[in-house]
JSON list of C-alpha atoms and ligand atoms in Angstrom, two decimals:
[
{"chain": "P", "resi": 1, "resn": "UNK", "atom": "CA", "xyz": [-20.47, -3.08, -9.30]},
{"chain": "P", "resi": 2, "resn": "UNK", "atom": "CA", "xyz": [-21.50, -6.40, -7.84]},
{"chain": "P", "resi": 3, "resn": "UNK", "atom": "CA", "xyz": [-22.31, -7.72, -11.32]},
{"chain": "P", "resi": 4, "resn": "UNK", "atom": "CA", "xyz": [-19.03, -6.47, -12.72]},
{"chain": "P", "resi": 5, "resn": "UNK", "atom": "CA", "xyz": [-17.19, -8.36, -9.98]},
{"chain": "P", "resi": 6, "resn": "UNK", "atom": "CA", "xyz": [-19.17, -11.52, -10.73]},
{"chain": "P", "resi": 7, "resn": "UNK", "atom": "CA", "xyz": [-18.41, -11.15, -14.43]},
{"chain": "P", "resi": 8, "resn": "UNK", "atom": "CA", "xyz": [-14.67, -10.80, -13.79]},
{"chain": "P", "resi": 9, "resn": "UNK", "atom": "CA", "xyz": [-14.75, -13.68, -11.32]},
{"chain": "P", "resi": 10, "resn": "UNK", "atom": "CA", "xyz": [-16.47, -16.06, -13.75]},
{"chain": "P", "resi": 11, "resn": "UNK", "atom": "CA", "xyz": [-14.14, -15.08, -16.61]},
{"chain": "P", "resi": 12, "resn": "UNK", "atom": "CA", "xyz": [-11.18, -15.84, -14.34]},
{"chain": "P", "resi": 13, "resn": "UNK", "atom": "CA", "xyz": [-12.63, -19.28, -13.59]},
{"chain": "P", "resi": 14, "resn": "UNK", "atom": "CA", "xyz": [-13.13, -19.98, -17.29]},
{"chain": "P", "resi": 15, "resn": "UNK", "atom": "CA", "xyz": [-9.61, -18.83, -18.06]},
{"chain": "P", "resi": 16, "resn": "UNK", "atom": "CA", "xyz": [-8.19, -21.06, -15.31]},
{"chain": "P", "resi": 17, "resn": "UNK", "atom": "CA", "xyz": [-10.03, -24.05, -16.74]},
{"chain": "P", "resi": 18, "resn": "UNK", "atom": "CA", "xyz": [-8.62, -23.38, -20.20]},
{"chain": "P", "resi": 19, "resn": "UNK", "atom": "CA", "xyz": [-5.09, -23.03, -18.80]},
{"chain": "P", "resi": 20, "resn": "UNK", "atom": "CA", "xyz": [-5.42, -26.28, -16.88]},
{"chain": "P", "resi": 21, "resn": "UNK", "atom": "CA", "xyz": [-5.21, -28.32, -20.08]},
{"chain": "P", "resi": 22, "resn": "UNK", "atom": "CA", "xyz": [-2.13, -26.49, -21.40]},
{"chain": "P", "resi": 23, "resn": "UNK", "atom": "CA", "xyz": [1.13, -28.44, -21.27]},
{"chain": "P", "resi": 24, "resn": "UNK", "atom": "CA", "xyz": [3.91, -27.26, -18.97]},
{"chain": "P", "resi": 25, "resn": "UNK", "atom": "CA", "xyz": [7.28, -28.55, -17.81]},
{"chain": "P", "resi": 26, "resn": "UNK", "atom": "CA", "xyz": [6.80, -29.40, -14.09]},
{"chain": "P", "resi": 27, "resn": "UNK", "atom": "CA", "xyz": [10.41, -28.27, -13.43]},
{"chain": "P", "resi": 28, "resn": "UNK", "atom": "CA", "xyz": [9.27, -24.69, -14.08]},
{"chain": "P", "resi": 29, "resn": "UNK", "atom": "CA", "xyz": [6.76, -24.94, -11.23]},
{"chain": "P", "resi": 30, "resn": "UNK", "atom": "CA", "xyz": [8.48, -27.42, -8.89]},
{"chain": "P", "resi": 31, "resn": "UNK", "atom": "CA", "xyz": [12.23, -26.68, -9.11]},
{"chain": "P", "resi": 32, "resn": "UNK", "atom": "CA", "xyz": [13.25, -29.60, -6.85]},
{"chain": "P", "resi": 33, "resn": "UNK", "atom": "CA", "xyz": [11.28, -32.31, -8.64]},
{"chain": "P", "resi": 34, "resn": "UNK", "atom": "CA", "xyz": [13.54, -35.01, -10.11]},
{"chain": "P", "resi": 35, "resn": "UNK", "atom": "CA", "xyz": [12.87, -36.11, -13.70]},
{"chain": "P", "resi": 36, "resn": "UNK", "atom": "CA", "xyz": [13.96, -39.61, -14.69]},
{"chain": "P", "resi": 37, "resn": "UNK", "atom": "CA", "xyz": [11.80, -40.60, -17.66]},
{"chain": "P", "resi": 38, "resn": "UNK", "atom": "CA", "xyz": [12.37, -44.35, -17.84]},
{"chain": "P", "resi": 39, "resn": "UNK", "atom": "CA", "xyz": [11.23, -44.56, -21.48]},
{"chain": "P", "resi": 40, "resn": "UNK", "atom": "CA", "xyz": [14.03, -42.16, -22.43]},
{"chain": "P", "resi": 41, "resn": "UNK", "atom": "CA", "xyz": [16.54, -44.66, -21.01]},
{"chain": "P", "resi": 42, "resn": "UNK", "atom": "CA", "xyz": [18.15, -47.48, -23.00]},
{"chain": "P", "resi": 43, "resn": "UNK", "atom": "CA", "xyz": [17.93, -49.87, -20.02]},
{"chain": "P", "resi": 44, "resn": "UNK", "atom": "CA", "xyz": [14.33, -50.07, -18.87]},
{"chain": "P", "resi": 45, "resn": "UNK", "atom": "CA", "xyz": [12.22, -53.26, -18.80]},
{"chain": "P", "resi": 46, "resn": "UNK", "atom": "CA", "xyz": [8.67, -54.40, -18.25]},
{"chain": "P", "resi": 47, "resn": "UNK", "atom": "CA", "xyz": [9.00, -56.76, -15.27]},
{"chain": "P", "resi": 48, "resn": "UNK", "atom": "CA", "xyz": [7.10, -59.89, -14.20]},
{"chain": "P", "resi": 49, "resn": "UNK", "atom": "CA", "xyz": [5.30, -60.47, -17.52]},
{"chain": "P", "resi": 50, "resn": "UNK", "atom": "CA", "xyz": [3.98, -64.01, -18.22]},
{"chain": "P", "resi": 51, "resn": "UNK", "atom": "CA", "xyz": [6.91, -64.44, -20.65]},
{"chain": "P", "resi": 52, "resn": "UNK", "atom": "CA", "xyz": [9.42, -63.01, -18.12]},
{"chain": "P", "resi": 53, "resn": "UNK", "atom": "CA", "xyz": [11.03, -59.57, -18.08]},
{"chain": "P", "resi": 54, "resn": "UNK", "atom": "CA", "xyz": [11.11, -57.75, -21.43]},
{"chain": "P", "resi": 55, "resn": "UNK", "atom": "CA", "xyz": [13.75, -55.10, -22.16]},
{"chain": "P", "resi": 56, "resn": "UNK", "atom": "CA", "xyz": [12.31, -52.03, -23.91]},
{"chain": "P", "resi": 57, "resn": "UNK", "atom": "CA", "xyz": [14.06, -49.87, -26.50]},
{"chain": "P", "resi": 58, "resn": "UNK", "atom": "CA", "xyz": [14.56, -46.15, -25.83]},
{"chain": "P", "resi": 59, "resn": "UNK", "atom": "CA", "xyz": [11.13, -44.76, -26.75]},
{"chain": "P", "resi": 60, "resn": "UNK", "atom": "CA", "xyz": [11.59, -41.04, -25.92]},
{"chain": "P", "resi": 61, "resn": "UNK", "atom": "CA", "xyz": [13.92, -38.64, -27.68]},
{"chain": "P", "resi": 62, "resn": "UNK", "atom": "CA", "xyz": [14.65, -36.62, -24.51]},
{"chain": "P", "resi": 63, "resn": "UNK", "atom": "CA", "xyz": [14.37, -36.74, -20.71]},
{"chain": "P", "resi": 64, "resn": "UNK", "atom": "CA", "xyz": [12.00, -33.77, -20.85]},
{"chain": "P", "resi": 65, "resn": "UNK", "atom": "CA", "xyz": [8.81, -34.16, -18.86]},
{"chain": "P", "resi": 66, "resn": "UNK", "atom": "CA", "xyz": [5.56, -32.49, -19.83]},
{"chain": "P", "resi": 67, "resn": "UNK", "atom": "CA", "xyz": [2.09, -32.61, -18.31]},
{"chain": "P", "resi": 68, "resn": "UNK", "atom": "CA", "xyz": [-1.06, -30.51, -18.05]},
{"chain": "P", "resi": 69, "resn": "UNK", "atom": "CA", "xyz": [-0.88, -27.41, -15.86]},
{"chain": "P", "resi": 70, "resn": "UNK", "atom": "CA", "xyz": [-3.61, -28.85, -13.64]},
{"chain": "P", "resi": 71, "resn": "UNK", "atom": "CA", "xyz": [-1.50, -31.93, -12.87]},
{"chain": "P", "resi": 72, "resn": "UNK", "atom": "CA", "xyz": [1.69, -29.90, -12.32]},
{"chain": "P", "resi": 73, "resn": "UNK", "atom": "CA", "xyz": [-0.14, -27.64, -9.82]},
{"chain": "P", "resi": 74, "resn": "UNK", "atom": "CA", "xyz": [-1.35, -30.73, -7.94]},
{"chain": "P", "resi": 75, "resn": "UNK", "atom": "CA", "xyz": [2.18, -32.16, -7.78]},
{"chain": "P", "resi": 76, "resn": "UNK", "atom": "CA", "xyz": [3.48, -28.85, -6.45]},
{"chain": "P", "resi": 77, "resn": "UNK", "atom": "CA", "xyz": [1.02, -29.01, -3.55]},
{"chain": "P", "resi": 78, "resn": "UNK", "atom": "CA", "xyz": [2.25, -32.54, -2.81]},
{"chain": "P", "resi": 79, "resn": "UNK", "atom": "CA", "xyz": [5.93, -31.58, -3.04]},
{"chain": "P", "resi": 80, "resn": "UNK", "atom": "CA", "xyz": [5.45, -28.51, -0.80]},
{"chain": "P", "resi": 81, "resn": "UNK", "atom": "CA", "xyz": [3.87, -30.74, 1.82]},
{"chain": "P", "resi": 82, "resn": "UNK", "atom": "CA", "xyz": [6.47, -33.55, 1.57]},
{"chain": "P", "resi": 83, "resn": "UNK", "atom": "CA", "xyz": [9.34, -31.06, 1.92]},
{"chain": "P", "resi": 84, "resn": "UNK", "atom": "CA", "xyz": [8.20, -30.31, 5.48]},
{"chain": "P", "resi": 85, "resn": "UNK", "atom": "CA", "xyz": [8.71, -33.89, 6.64]},
{"chain": "P", "resi": 86, "resn": "UNK", "atom": "CA", "xyz": [11.87, -34.47, 8.69]},
{"chain": "P", "resi": 87, "resn": "UNK", "atom": "CA", "xyz": [11.19, -37.67, 10.61]},
{"chain": "P", "resi": 88, "resn": "UNK", "atom": "CA", "xyz": [9.26, -40.49, 9.02]},
{"chain": "P", "resi": 89, "resn": "UNK", "atom": "CA", "xyz": [9.23, -44.24, 9.39]},
{"chain": "P", "resi": 90, "resn": "UNK", "atom": "CA", "xyz": [12.35, -44.23, 11.60]},
{"chain": "P", "resi": 91, "resn": "UNK", "atom": "CA", "xyz": [14.38, -42.18, 9.09]},
{"chain": "P", "resi": 92, "resn": "UNK", "atom": "CA", "xyz": [15.60, -38.58, 9.23]},
{"chain": "P", "resi": 93, "resn": "UNK", "atom": "CA", "xyz": [15.23, -36.43, 6.10]},
{"chain": "P", "resi": 94, "resn": "UNK", "atom": "CA", "xyz": [17.28, -33.25, 6.62]},
{"chain": "P", "resi": 95, "resn": "UNK", "atom": "CA", "xyz": [15.82, -31.55, 3.52]},
{"chain": "P", "resi": 96, "resn": "UNK", "atom": "CA", "xyz": [12.49, -33.36, 3.52]},
{"chain": "P", "resi": 97, "resn": "UNK", "atom": "CA", "xyz": [11.03, -35.84, 1.03]},
{"chain": "P", "resi": 98, "resn": "UNK", "atom": "CA", "xyz": [10.72, -35.20, -2.71]},
{"chain": "P", "resi": 99, "resn": "UNK", "atom": "CA", "xyz": [9.05, -36.53, -5.83]},
{"chain": "P", "resi": 100, "resn": "UNK", "atom": "CA", "xyz": [10.77, -38.34, -8.70]},
{"chain": "P", "resi": 101, "resn": "UNK", "atom": "CA", "xyz": [8.84, -38.59, -11.97]},
{"chain": "P", "resi": 102, "resn": "UNK", "atom": "CA", "xyz": [9.27, -41.75, -14.06]},
{"chain": "P", "resi": 103, "resn": "UNK", "atom": "CA", "xyz": [6.67, -40.82, -16.67]},
{"chain": "P", "resi": 104, "resn": "UNK", "atom": "CA", "xyz": [4.26, -37.98, -17.45]},
{"chain": "P", "resi": 105, "resn": "UNK", "atom": "CA", "xyz": [2.95, -37.07, -20.90]},
{"chain": "P", "resi": 106, "resn": "UNK", "atom": "CA", "xyz": [3.52, -40.03, -23.25]},
{"chain": "P", "resi": 107, "resn": "UNK", "atom": "CA", "xyz": [3.15, -39.67, -27.04]},
{"chain": "P", "resi": 108, "resn": "UNK", "atom": "CA", "xyz": [0.31, -41.82, -28.37]},
{"chain": "P", "resi": 109, "resn": "UNK", "atom": "CA", "xyz": [2.69, -43.47, -30.87]},
{"chain": "P", "resi": 110, "resn": "UNK", "atom": "CA", "xyz": [4.65, -44.83, -27.87]},
{"chain": "P", "resi": 111, "resn": "UNK", "atom": "CA", "xyz": [1.40, -46.21, -26.43]},
{"chain": "P", "resi": 112, "resn": "UNK", "atom": "CA", "xyz": [1.05, -48.41, -29.55]},
{"chain": "P", "resi": 113, "resn": "UNK", "atom": "CA", "xyz": [4.63, -49.69, -29.06]},
{"chain": "P", "resi": 114, "resn": "UNK", "atom": "CA", "xyz": [4.10, -50.44, -25.34]},
{"chain": "P", "resi": 115, "resn": "UNK", "atom": "CA", "xyz": [0.81, -52.21, -26.06]},
{"chain": "P", "resi": 116, "resn": "UNK", "atom": "CA", "xyz": [2.59, -54.38, -28.64]},
{"chain": "P", "resi": 117, "resn": "UNK", "atom": "CA", "xyz": [4.99, -55.54, -25.93]},
{"chain": "P", "resi": 118, "resn": "UNK", "atom": "CA", "xyz": [2.24, -56.22, -23.36]},
{"chain": "P", "resi": 119, "resn": "UNK", "atom": "CA", "xyz": [-1.33, -56.05, -24.69]},
{"chain": "P", "resi": 120, "resn": "UNK", "atom": "CA", "xyz": [-2.94, -56.25, -21.25]},
{"chain": "P", "resi": 121, "resn": "UNK", "atom": "CA", "xyz": [-5.24, -53.26, -20.60]},
{"chain": "P", "resi": 122, "resn": "UNK", "atom": "CA", "xyz": [-4.96, -53.81, -16.83]},
{"chain": "P", "resi": 123, "resn": "UNK", "atom": "CA", "xyz": [-1.41, -52.46, -17.08]},
{"chain": "P", "resi": 124, "resn": "UNK", "atom": "CA", "xyz": [-1.03, -50.84, -20.54]},
{"chain": "P", "resi": 125, "resn": "UNK", "atom": "CA", "xyz": [-4.01, -48.84, -21.81]},
{"chain": "P", "resi": 126, "resn": "UNK", "atom": "CA", "xyz": [-5.29, -49.78, -25.27]},
{"chain": "P", "resi": 127, "resn": "UNK", "atom": "CA", "xyz": [-3.91, -47.14, -27.67]},
{"chain": "P", "resi": 128, "resn": "UNK", "atom": "CA", "xyz": [-7.20, -47.22, -29.61]},
{"chain": "P", "resi": 129, "resn": "UNK", "atom": "CA", "xyz": [-8.86, -45.34, -26.75]},
{"chain": "P", "resi": 130, "resn": "UNK", "atom": "CA", "xyz": [-5.59, -43.89, -25.44]},
{"chain": "P", "resi": 131, "resn": "UNK", "atom": "CA", "xyz": [-3.97, -43.63, -22.01]},
{"chain": "P", "resi": 132, "resn": "UNK", "atom": "CA", "xyz": [-4.42, -40.70, -19.62]},
{"chain": "P", "resi": 133, "resn": "UNK", "atom": "CA", "xyz": [-0.65, -40.33, -20.04]},
{"chain": "P", "resi": 134, "resn": "UNK", "atom": "CA", "xyz": [-1.33, -39.58, -23.75]},
{"chain": "P", "resi": 135, "resn": "UNK", "atom": "CA", "xyz": [-3.56, -36.72, -22.52]},
{"chain": "P", "resi": 136, "resn": "UNK", "atom": "CA", "xyz": [-1.04, -35.24, -20.08]},
{"chain": "P", "resi": 137, "resn": "UNK", "atom": "CA", "xyz": [-3.28, -36.10, -17.14]},
{"chain": "P", "resi": 138, "resn": "UNK", "atom": "CA", "xyz": [-1.30, -38.90, -15.44]},
{"chain": "P", "resi": 139, "resn": "UNK", "atom": "CA", "xyz": [2.08, -39.40, -13.80]},
{"chain": "P", "resi": 140, "resn": "UNK", "atom": "CA", "xyz": [4.17, -42.32, -12.59]},
{"chain": "P", "resi": 141, "resn": "UNK", "atom": "CA", "xyz": [6.16, -41.29, -9.53]},
{"chain": "P", "resi": 142, "resn": "UNK", "atom": "CA", "xyz": [8.04, -42.37, -6.44]},
{"chain": "P", "resi": 143, "resn": "UNK", "atom": "CA", "xyz": [9.46, -40.64, -3.35]},
{"chain": "P", "resi": 144, "resn": "UNK", "atom": "CA", "xyz": [13.07, -39.66, -2.70]},
{"chain": "P", "resi": 145, "resn": "UNK", "atom": "CA", "xyz": [15.22, -38.34, 0.13]},
{"chain": "P", "resi": 146, "resn": "UNK", "atom": "CA", "xyz": [15.75, -34.76, -1.09]},
{"chain": "P", "resi": 147, "resn": "UNK", "atom": "CA", "xyz": [19.17, -34.55, 0.57]},
{"chain": "P", "resi": 148, "resn": "UNK", "atom": "CA", "xyz": [20.65, -37.62, -1.16]},
{"chain": "P", "resi": 149, "resn": "UNK", "atom": "CA", "xyz": [18.31, -38.25, -4.11]},
{"chain": "P", "resi": 150, "resn": "UNK", "atom": "CA", "xyz": [17.92, -41.85, -2.93]},
{"chain": "P", "resi": 151, "resn": "UNK", "atom": "CA", "xyz": [14.55, -43.49, -3.57]},
{"chain": "P", "resi": 152, "resn": "UNK", "atom": "CA", "xyz": [12.46, -44.55, -0.57]},
{"chain": "P", "resi": 153, "resn": "UNK", "atom": "CA", "xyz": [11.87, -48.30, -0.56]},
{"chain": "P", "resi": 154, "resn": "UNK", "atom": "CA", "xyz": [8.61, -49.17, -2.33]},
{"chain": "P", "resi": 155, "resn": "UNK", "atom": "CA", "xyz": [6.84, -52.52, -2.97]},
{"chain": "P", "resi": 156, "resn": "UNK", "atom": "CA", "xyz": [8.29, -52.98, -6.49]},
{"chain": "P", "resi": 157, "resn": "UNK", "atom": "CA", "xyz": [10.34, -51.33, -9.21]},
{"chain": "P", "resi": 158, "resn": "UNK", "atom": "CA", "xyz": [8.50, -49.14, -11.77]},
{"chain": "P", "resi": 159, "resn": "UNK", "atom": "CA", "xyz": [6.66, -51.21, -14.43]},
{"chain": "P", "resi": 160, "resn": "UNK", "atom": "CA", "xyz": [6.66, -54.39, -12.36]},
{"chain": "P", "resi": 161, "resn": "UNK", "atom": "CA", "xyz": [3.31, -55.83, -13.44]},
{"chain": "P", "resi": 162, "resn": "UNK", "atom": "CA", "xyz": [2.81, -58.31, -10.60]},
{"chain": "P", "resi": 163, "resn": "UNK", "atom": "CA", "xyz": [0.27, -58.40, -7.77]},
{"chain": "P", "resi": 164, "resn": "UNK", "atom": "CA", "xyz": [2.93, -56.90, -5.56]},
{"chain": "P", "resi": 165, "resn": "UNK", "atom": "CA", "xyz": [2.42, -53.54, -7.34]},
{"chain": "P", "resi": 166, "resn": "UNK", "atom": "CA", "xyz": [-1.21, -53.39, -6.19]},
{"chain": "P", "resi": 167, "resn": "UNK", "atom": "CA", "xyz": [-2.28, -50.98, -3.43]},
{"chain": "P", "resi": 168, "resn": "UNK", "atom": "CA", "xyz": [-3.98, -53.90, -1.67]},
{"chain": "P", "resi": 169, "resn": "UNK", "atom": "CA", "xyz": [-0.87, -56.13, -1.52]},
{"chain": "P", "resi": 170, "resn": "UNK", "atom": "CA", "xyz": [0.13, -56.50, 2.13]},
{"chain": "P", "resi": 171, "resn": "UNK", "atom": "CA", "xyz": [2.87, -59.19, 2.34]},
{"chain": "P", "resi": 172, "resn": "UNK", "atom": "CA", "xyz": [5.50, -56.49, 2.70]},
{"chain": "P", "resi": 173, "resn": "UNK", "atom": "CA", "xyz": [7.68, -55.10, 5.50]},
{"chain": "P", "resi": 174, "resn": "UNK", "atom": "CA", "xyz": [5.81, -52.42, 7.51]},
{"chain": "P", "resi": 175, "resn": "UNK", "atom": "CA", "xyz": [8.19, -49.62, 6.48]},
{"chain": "P", "resi": 176, "resn": "UNK", "atom": "CA", "xyz": [7.54, -50.36, 2.78]},
{"chain": "P", "resi": 177, "resn": "UNK", "atom": "CA", "xyz": [3.78, -50.22, 3.32]},
{"chain": "P", "resi": 178, "resn": "UNK", "atom": "CA", "xyz": [4.23, -46.96, 5.23]},
{"chain": "P", "resi": 179, "resn": "UNK", "atom": "CA", "xyz": [6.19, -45.44, 2.30]},
{"chain": "P", "resi": 180, "resn": "UNK", "atom": "CA", "xyz": [3.53, -46.53, -0.21]},
{"chain": "P", "resi": 181, "resn": "UNK", "atom": "CA", "xyz": [0.79, -45.13, 2.05]},
{"chain": "P", "resi": 182, "resn": "UNK", "atom": "CA", "xyz": [2.61, -41.81, 2.52]},
{"chain": "P", "resi": 183, "resn": "UNK", "atom": "CA", "xyz": [2.76, -41.39, -1.26]},
{"chain": "P", "resi": 184, "resn": "UNK", "atom": "CA", "xyz": [-0.92, -42.28, -1.59]},
{"chain": "P", "resi": 185, "resn": "UNK", "atom": "CA", "xyz": [-2.09, -40.06, 1.26]},
{"chain": "P", "resi": 186, "resn": "UNK", "atom": "CA", "xyz": [-0.24, -37.01, -0.03]},
{"chain": "P", "resi": 187, "resn": "UNK", "atom": "CA", "xyz": [-1.31, -37.53, -3.64]},
{"chain": "P", "resi": 188, "resn": "UNK", "atom": "CA", "xyz": [-4.96, -38.12, -2.73]},
{"chain": "P", "resi": 189, "resn": "UNK", "atom": "CA", "xyz": [-5.52, -35.85, 0.28]},
{"chain": "P", "resi": 190, "resn": "UNK", "atom": "CA", "xyz": [-3.15, -32.96, -0.49]},
{"chain": "P", "resi": 191, "resn": "UNK", "atom": "CA", "xyz": [-2.89, -33.01, -4.30]},
{"chain": "P", "resi": 192, "resn": "UNK", "atom": "CA", "xyz": [-6.46, -34.22, -4.97]},
{"chain": "P", "resi": 193, "resn": "UNK", "atom": "CA", "xyz": [-5.33, -36.90, -7.46]},
{"chain": "P", "resi": 194, "resn": "UNK", "atom": "CA", "xyz": [-6.79, -40.35, -8.08]},
{"chain": "P", "resi": 195, "resn": "UNK", "atom": "CA", "xyz": [-4.99, -43.65, -7.52]},
{"chain": "P", "resi": 196, "resn": "UNK", "atom": "CA", "xyz": [-4.88, -46.63, -9.88]},
{"chain": "P", "resi": 197, "resn": "UNK", "atom": "CA", "xyz": [-5.36, -49.75, -7.76]},
{"chain": "P", "resi": 198, "resn": "UNK", "atom": "CA", "xyz": [-3.04, -52.06, -9.72]},
{"chain": "P", "resi": 199, "resn": "UNK", "atom": "CA", "xyz": [-0.03, -49.71, -9.80]},
{"chain": "P", "resi": 200, "resn": "UNK", "atom": "CA", "xyz": [1.23, -47.95, -6.65]},
{"chain": "P", "resi": 201, "resn": "UNK", "atom": "CA", "xyz": [3.23, -45.45, -8.79]},
{"chain": "P", "resi": 202, "resn": "UNK", "atom": "CA", "xyz": [0.38, -44.13, -11.00]},
{"chain": "P", "resi": 203, "resn": "UNK", "atom": "CA", "xyz": [-1.68, -41.00, -10.17]},
{"chain": "P", "resi": 204, "resn": "UNK", "atom": "CA", "xyz": [-4.04, -38.95, -12.35]},
{"chain": "P", "resi": 205, "resn": "UNK", "atom": "CA", "xyz": [-6.20, -35.85, -12.27]},
{"chain": "P", "resi": 206, "resn": "UNK", "atom": "CA", "xyz": [-9.97, -36.38, -12.05]},
{"chain": "P", "resi": 207, "resn": "UNK", "atom": "CA", "xyz": [-11.52, -35.93, -15.50]},
{"chain": "P", "resi": 208, "resn": "UNK", "atom": "CA", "xyz": [-8.28, -36.62, -17.39]},
{"chain": "P", "resi": 209, "resn": "UNK", "atom": "CA", "xyz": [-10.08, -38.91, -19.84]},
{"chain": "P", "resi": 210, "resn": "UNK", "atom": "CA", "xyz": [-11.77, -35.85, -21.39]},
{"chain": "P", "resi": 211, "resn": "UNK", "atom": "CA", "xyz": [-8.45, -34.14, -22.25]},
{"chain": "P", "resi": 212, "resn": "UNK", "atom": "CA", "xyz": [-7.40, -34.39, -25.92]},
{"chain": "P", "resi": 213, "resn": "UNK", "atom": "CA", "xyz": [-5.09, -37.20, -27.02]},
{"chain": "P", "resi": 214, "resn": "UNK", "atom": "CA", "xyz": [-1.69, -35.92, -28.14]},
{"chain": "P", "resi": 215, "resn": "UNK", "atom": "CA", "xyz": [1.11, -37.32, -30.19]},
{"chain": "P", "resi": 216, "resn": "UNK", "atom": "CA", "xyz": [4.35, -35.34, -30.40]},
{"chain": "P", "resi": 217, "resn": "UNK", "atom": "CA", "xyz": [7.84, -36.20, -29.18]},
{"chain": "P", "resi": 218, "resn": "UNK", "atom": "CA", "xyz": [9.74, -34.37, -26.44]},
{"chain": "P", "resi": 219, "resn": "UNK", "atom": "CA", "xyz": [12.65, -32.10, -27.38]},
{"chain": "C", "resi": 1, "resn": "ZN", "atom": "ZN1", "xyz": [0.90, -44.48, -15.28]}
]
């Protein structure tokens, strides 16, 4: 009996690991998450490049977010925790704080196009080896007031590739640092995700670099 239990238990673990790499729509698991895929918008730019800001074309065919099940489960833990916050940083959040997703799974073909615009691996992963976004293991996110949908003030806009986007940048008002730190603390300590030092908005699951590279468009 004991062995049967162990057998079932280990099969369940194996099954869970297989399922973790499957792609899901995070909306199905986190109904209140806001999806605003910036690369599906006609008016998004890379900011603070050496040549100035560069407007990007619309790279995605739909504002439909996908990611691995493992990452979606981690974001749900974070969202469940953030929703309990009412008072933070001198502000009142009647429905708590929420997550807005700017990017999740990114087709590898788009990685080539982004790298053409800014071939700097500190900010845009080399498509030859692929980004963790191409593997469904990374997200770019910010925090919102769930009652109004308004974004909390963060150090920079999304895709601002200046020092100000770094987690170690401190020449900022205290409330902005507190917002950035809240996002980091929840993503790391509650969701178990990893930070990327140069970009306050990027989080990824440990081991994401072993997931397969994918290249299909959203529908
Ligand atoms: Zn990212």
